[in-house]
GROMACS .gro file of C-alpha atoms in nm:
model
  206
    1UNK     CA    1  -1.208  -0.520   1.523
    2UNK     CA    2  -1.123  -0.322   1.229
    3UNK     CA    3  -0.710  -0.275   1.053
    4UNK     CA    4  -0.566   0.006   1.156
    5UNK     CA    5  -0.431  -0.032   0.780
    6UNK     CA    6  -0.691   0.187   0.499
    7UNK     CA    7  -0.703  -0.114   0.268
    8UNK     CA    8  -0.791   0.015  -0.076
    9UNK     CA    9  -0.857  -0.183  -0.357
   10UNK     CA   10  -0.544  -0.249  -0.435
   11UNK     CA   11  -0.324  -0.656  -0.594
   12UNK     CA   12  -0.307  -0.769  -0.229
   13UNK     CA   13   0.105  -0.668  -0.276
   14UNK     CA   14   0.105  -0.325  -0.261
   15UNK     CA   15  -0.206  -0.359   0.031
   16UNK     CA   16   0.046  -0.489   0.230
   17UNK     CA   17   0.292  -0.235   0.134
   18UNK     CA   18   0.044  -0.030   0.261
   19UNK     CA   19   0.058  -0.103   0.642
   20UNK     CA   20   0.248   0.180   0.691
   21UNK     CA   21   0.058   0.392   0.668
   22UNK     CA   22   0.107   0.830   0.757
   23UNK     CA   23  -0.166   1.078   0.888
   24UNK     CA   24  -0.170   1.467   1.088
   25UNK     CA   25   0.015   1.237   1.366
   26UNK     CA   26   0.281   1.093   1.215
   27UNK     CA   27   0.405   0.701   0.996
   28UNK     CA   28   0.200   0.448   1.174
   29UNK     CA   29   0.291   0.098   1.133
   30UNK     CA   30  -0.002  -0.137   1.097
   31UNK     CA   31   0.178  -0.480   1.130
   32UNK     CA   32   0.305  -0.356   1.526
   33UNK     CA   33   0.185  -0.610   1.710
   34UNK     CA   34   0.055  -0.914   1.641
   35UNK     CA   35  -0.271  -0.939   1.704
   36UNK     CA   36  -0.295  -0.638   1.493
   37UNK     CA   37  -0.124  -0.853   1.171
   38UNK     CA   38  -0.373  -1.090   1.244
   39UNK     CA   39  -0.652  -0.790   1.228
   40UNK     CA   40  -0.539  -0.711   0.899
   41UNK     CA   41  -0.493  -1.088   0.752
   42UNK     CA   42  -0.896  -1.222   0.870
   43UNK     CA   43  -0.994  -0.816   0.685
   44UNK     CA   44  -0.770  -1.003   0.337
   45UNK     CA   45  -0.883  -1.323   0.294
   46UNK     CA   46  -1.183  -1.250   0.171
   47UNK     CA   47  -0.952  -1.152  -0.153
   48UNK     CA   48  -0.749  -1.550  -0.095
   49UNK     CA   49  -0.987  -1.837  -0.256
   50UNK     CA   50  -0.848  -2.115  -0.053
   51UNK     CA   51  -0.859  -1.902   0.301
   52UNK     CA   52  -1.170  -1.755   0.552
   53UNK     CA   53  -1.157  -1.661   0.796
   54UNK     CA   54  -1.291  -1.925   1.091
   55UNK     CA   55  -0.913  -2.025   0.934
   56UNK     CA   56  -0.775  -1.756   1.151
   57UNK     CA   57  -0.929  -1.792   1.488
   58UNK     CA   58  -0.675  -1.706   1.738
   59UNK     CA   59  -0.322  -1.931   1.699
   60UNK     CA   60  -0.098  -1.992   1.972
   61UNK     CA   61   0.139  -1.702   2.112
   62UNK     CA   62   0.460  -1.787   1.985
   63UNK     CA   63   0.242  -1.894   1.626
   64UNK     CA   64   0.152  -1.591   1.595
   65UNK     CA   65   0.467  -1.375   1.620
   66UNK     CA   66   0.615  -1.562   1.429
   67UNK     CA   67   0.349  -1.521   1.166
   68UNK     CA   68   0.370  -1.159   1.260
   69UNK     CA   69   0.713  -1.120   1.233
   70UNK     CA   70   0.770  -1.276   0.873
   71UNK     CA   71   0.432  -1.086   0.753
   72UNK     CA   72   0.698  -0.763   0.827
   73UNK     CA   73   0.954  -0.884   0.718
   74UNK     CA   74   0.741  -0.982   0.369
   75UNK     CA   75   0.680  -0.623   0.329
   76UNK     CA   76   0.928  -0.435   0.451
   77UNK     CA   77   1.054  -0.648   0.131
   78UNK     CA   78   0.815  -0.533  -0.057
   79UNK     CA   79   0.761  -0.160   0.019
   80UNK     CA   80   1.189  -0.149  -0.110
   81UNK     CA   81   1.096  -0.296  -0.484
   82UNK     CA   82   0.860  -0.060  -0.493
   83UNK     CA   83   1.096   0.213  -0.403
   84UNK     CA   84   1.321   0.080  -0.645
   85UNK     CA   85   1.013   0.020  -0.959
   86UNK     CA   86   0.845   0.365  -0.848
   87UNK     CA   87   1.226   0.605  -0.806
   88UNK     CA   88   1.021   0.649  -0.532
   89UNK     CA   89   1.221   1.035  -0.349
   90UNK     CA   90   0.984   1.014  -0.023
   91UNK     CA   91   1.243   1.007   0.264
   92UNK     CA   92   0.909   0.886   0.507
   93UNK     CA   93   0.868   0.655   0.277
   94UNK     CA   94   1.209   0.416   0.333
   95UNK     CA   95   1.184   0.149   0.361
   96UNK     CA   96   1.331  -0.136   0.667
   97UNK     CA   97   1.523  -0.325   0.462
   98UNK     CA   98   1.713  -0.080   0.228
   99UNK     CA   99   1.950  -0.305  -0.004
  100UNK     CA  100   1.800  -0.457  -0.243
  101UNK     CA  101   1.898  -0.803  -0.280
  102UNK     CA  102   1.798  -0.875   0.103
  103UNK     CA  103   1.425  -0.729  -0.020
  104UNK     CA  104   1.465  -1.009  -0.403
  105UNK     CA  105   1.546  -1.237  -0.135
  106UNK     CA  106   1.312  -1.163   0.159
  107UNK     CA  107   1.023  -1.176  -0.040
  108UNK     CA  108   1.126  -1.489  -0.290
  109UNK     CA  109   1.199  -1.722   0.065
  110UNK     CA  110   0.812  -1.609   0.115
  111UNK     CA  111   0.706  -1.724  -0.176
  112UNK     CA  112   0.815  -2.054  -0.149
  113UNK     CA  113   0.836  -2.100   0.217
  114UNK     CA  114   0.496  -2.355   0.110
  115UNK     CA  115   0.332  -2.596  -0.130
  116UNK     CA  116   0.051  -2.502  -0.263
  117UNK     CA  117  -0.179  -2.667  -0.548
  118UNK     CA  118  -0.413  -2.605  -0.803
  119UNK     CA  119  -0.746  -2.869  -0.707
  120UNK     CA  120  -1.105  -2.873  -0.887
  121UNK     CA  121  -1.454  -2.875  -0.687
  122UNK     CA  122  -1.737  -3.013  -0.796
  123UNK     CA  123  -2.060  -3.081  -0.567
  124UNK     CA  124  -2.348  -3.247  -0.768
  125UNK     CA  125  -2.586  -2.965  -0.838
  126UNK     CA  126  -2.266  -2.741  -0.865
  127UNK     CA  127  -2.035  -2.608  -1.138
  128UNK     CA  128  -1.706  -2.688  -1.145
  129UNK     CA  129  -1.429  -2.434  -0.927
  130UNK     CA  130  -1.075  -2.413  -0.972
  131UNK     CA  131  -0.957  -2.418  -0.585
  132UNK     CA  132  -0.530  -2.305  -0.457
  133UNK     CA  133  -0.451  -2.572  -0.185
  134UNK     CA  134  -0.237  -2.554   0.062
  135UNK     CA  135   0.001  -2.748   0.376
  136UNK     CA  136   0.082  -2.584   0.726
  137UNK     CA  137  -0.171  -2.291   0.831
  138UNK     CA  138  -0.435  -2.064   0.677
  139UNK     CA  139  -0.248  -1.731   0.820
  140UNK     CA  140   0.131  -1.866   0.678
  141UNK     CA  141  -0.079  -2.000   0.351
  142UNK     CA  142  -0.156  -1.616   0.341
  143UNK     CA  143   0.171  -1.486   0.361
  144UNK     CA  144   0.316  -1.710   0.117
  145UNK     CA  145   0.045  -1.622  -0.131
  146UNK     CA  146   0.111  -1.212  -0.094
  147UNK     CA  147   0.474  -1.305  -0.170
  148UNK     CA  148   0.442  -1.495  -0.491
  149UNK     CA  149   0.152  -1.205  -0.671
  150UNK     CA  150   0.487  -1.001  -0.543
  151UNK     CA  151   0.693  -1.164  -0.799
  152UNK     CA  152   0.468  -1.199  -1.064
  153UNK     CA  153   0.394  -0.759  -0.991
  154UNK     CA  154   0.718  -0.717  -0.999
  155UNK     CA  155   0.888  -0.973  -1.240
  156UNK     CA  156   0.572  -0.846  -1.536
  157UNK     CA  157   0.539  -0.524  -1.723
  158UNK     CA  158   0.238  -0.418  -1.427
  159UNK     CA  159   0.543  -0.288  -1.182
  160UNK     CA  160   0.523  -0.047  -1.498
  161UNK     CA  161   0.206   0.087  -1.357
  162UNK     CA  162   0.312   0.182  -0.957
  163UNK     CA  163   0.321   0.468  -0.846
  164UNK     CA  164   0.426   0.639  -0.511
  165UNK     CA  165   0.127   0.861  -0.419
  166UNK     CA  166   0.286   1.193  -0.384
  167UNK     CA  167   0.002   1.335  -0.194
  168UNK     CA  168   0.103   1.544   0.153
  169UNK     CA  169   0.198   1.353   0.352
  170UNK     CA  170   0.124   0.998   0.266
  171UNK     CA  171   0.330   0.638   0.235
  172UNK     CA  172   0.119   0.465   0.049
  173UNK     CA  173   0.113   0.302  -0.280
  174UNK     CA  174  -0.065   0.196  -0.563
  175UNK     CA  175  -0.095   0.127  -0.912
  176UNK     CA  176  -0.253   0.318  -1.137
  177UNK     CA  177  -0.551   0.211  -1.368
  178UNK     CA  178  -0.597   0.457  -1.520
  179UNK     CA  179  -0.434   0.714  -1.717
  180UNK     CA  180  -0.585   1.003  -1.563
  181UNK     CA  181  -0.463   0.838  -1.152
  182UNK     CA  182  -0.240   1.051  -0.945
  183UNK     CA  183  -0.300   0.934  -0.588
  184UNK     CA  184  -0.354   0.655  -0.394
  185UNK     CA  185  -0.703   0.813  -0.282
  186UNK     CA  186  -0.961   1.136  -0.340
  187UNK     CA  187  -0.844   1.218  -0.010
  188UNK     CA  188  -0.508   1.289  -0.101
  189UNK     CA  189  -0.554   1.484  -0.440
  190UNK     CA  190  -0.812   1.666  -0.276
  191UNK     CA  191  -0.512   1.747   0.003
  192UNK     CA  192  -0.276   1.814  -0.318
  193UNK     CA  193  -0.486   2.007  -0.460
  194UNK     CA  194  -0.586   2.156  -0.116
  195UNK     CA  195  -0.233   2.258  -0.063
  196UNK     CA  196  -0.148   2.399  -0.450
  197UNK     CA  197  -0.392   2.630  -0.378
  198UNK     CA  198  -0.256   2.750  -0.071
  199UNK     CA  199   0.067   2.806  -0.256
  200UNK     CA  200  -0.079   2.940  -0.532
  201UNK     CA  201  -0.287   3.211  -0.291
  202UNK     CA  202  -0.134   3.286  -0.048
  203UNK     CA  203   0.023   3.679   0.017
  204UNK     CA  204   0.348   3.720   0.024
  205UNK     CA  205   0.480   3.837   0.336
  206UNK     CA  206   0.468   4.272   0.331
   0.00000   0.00000   0.00000
């Protein structure tokens, strides 16, 4: 099963923000149930060096419910911070977390929820590698790692590259990684150009 959220190759905090997405039928939440949250976690797990897919074999329902709540709380906090950083005017993209300080608190709490440390891994005949180890369940470690990455994203100059996509009806965010990039995806760019073309060429009423 694939996650319904668009995965655009953005940093994980931005990918989490984009679990709120839109299409012609309206705005959707790709974390709207525990099974969907676990599917999303499995989709992003390869981006983390201390989690494998086998670590995410179905947790007990009570653990998964709690994990989903933590993931959604972090997601909503990140979207509030992104709106602040970008001056996002899109009402459809508004976060369920309206207070800026509450969003900051949620991110910091999630980042500090599980201890993490660096470990040296060196098998005979292979090169040494640095891996991150964490206490607690792997799925909870992903939430904590995303929050820590978000602290770095918003606390440094990368936040200045964060953009709210202005494609028609879009509610996604992206990092502007090229001077000419204007939208989260080529599809949004095509829709925006099509909308501009329509506005320029539509006939005035008779």
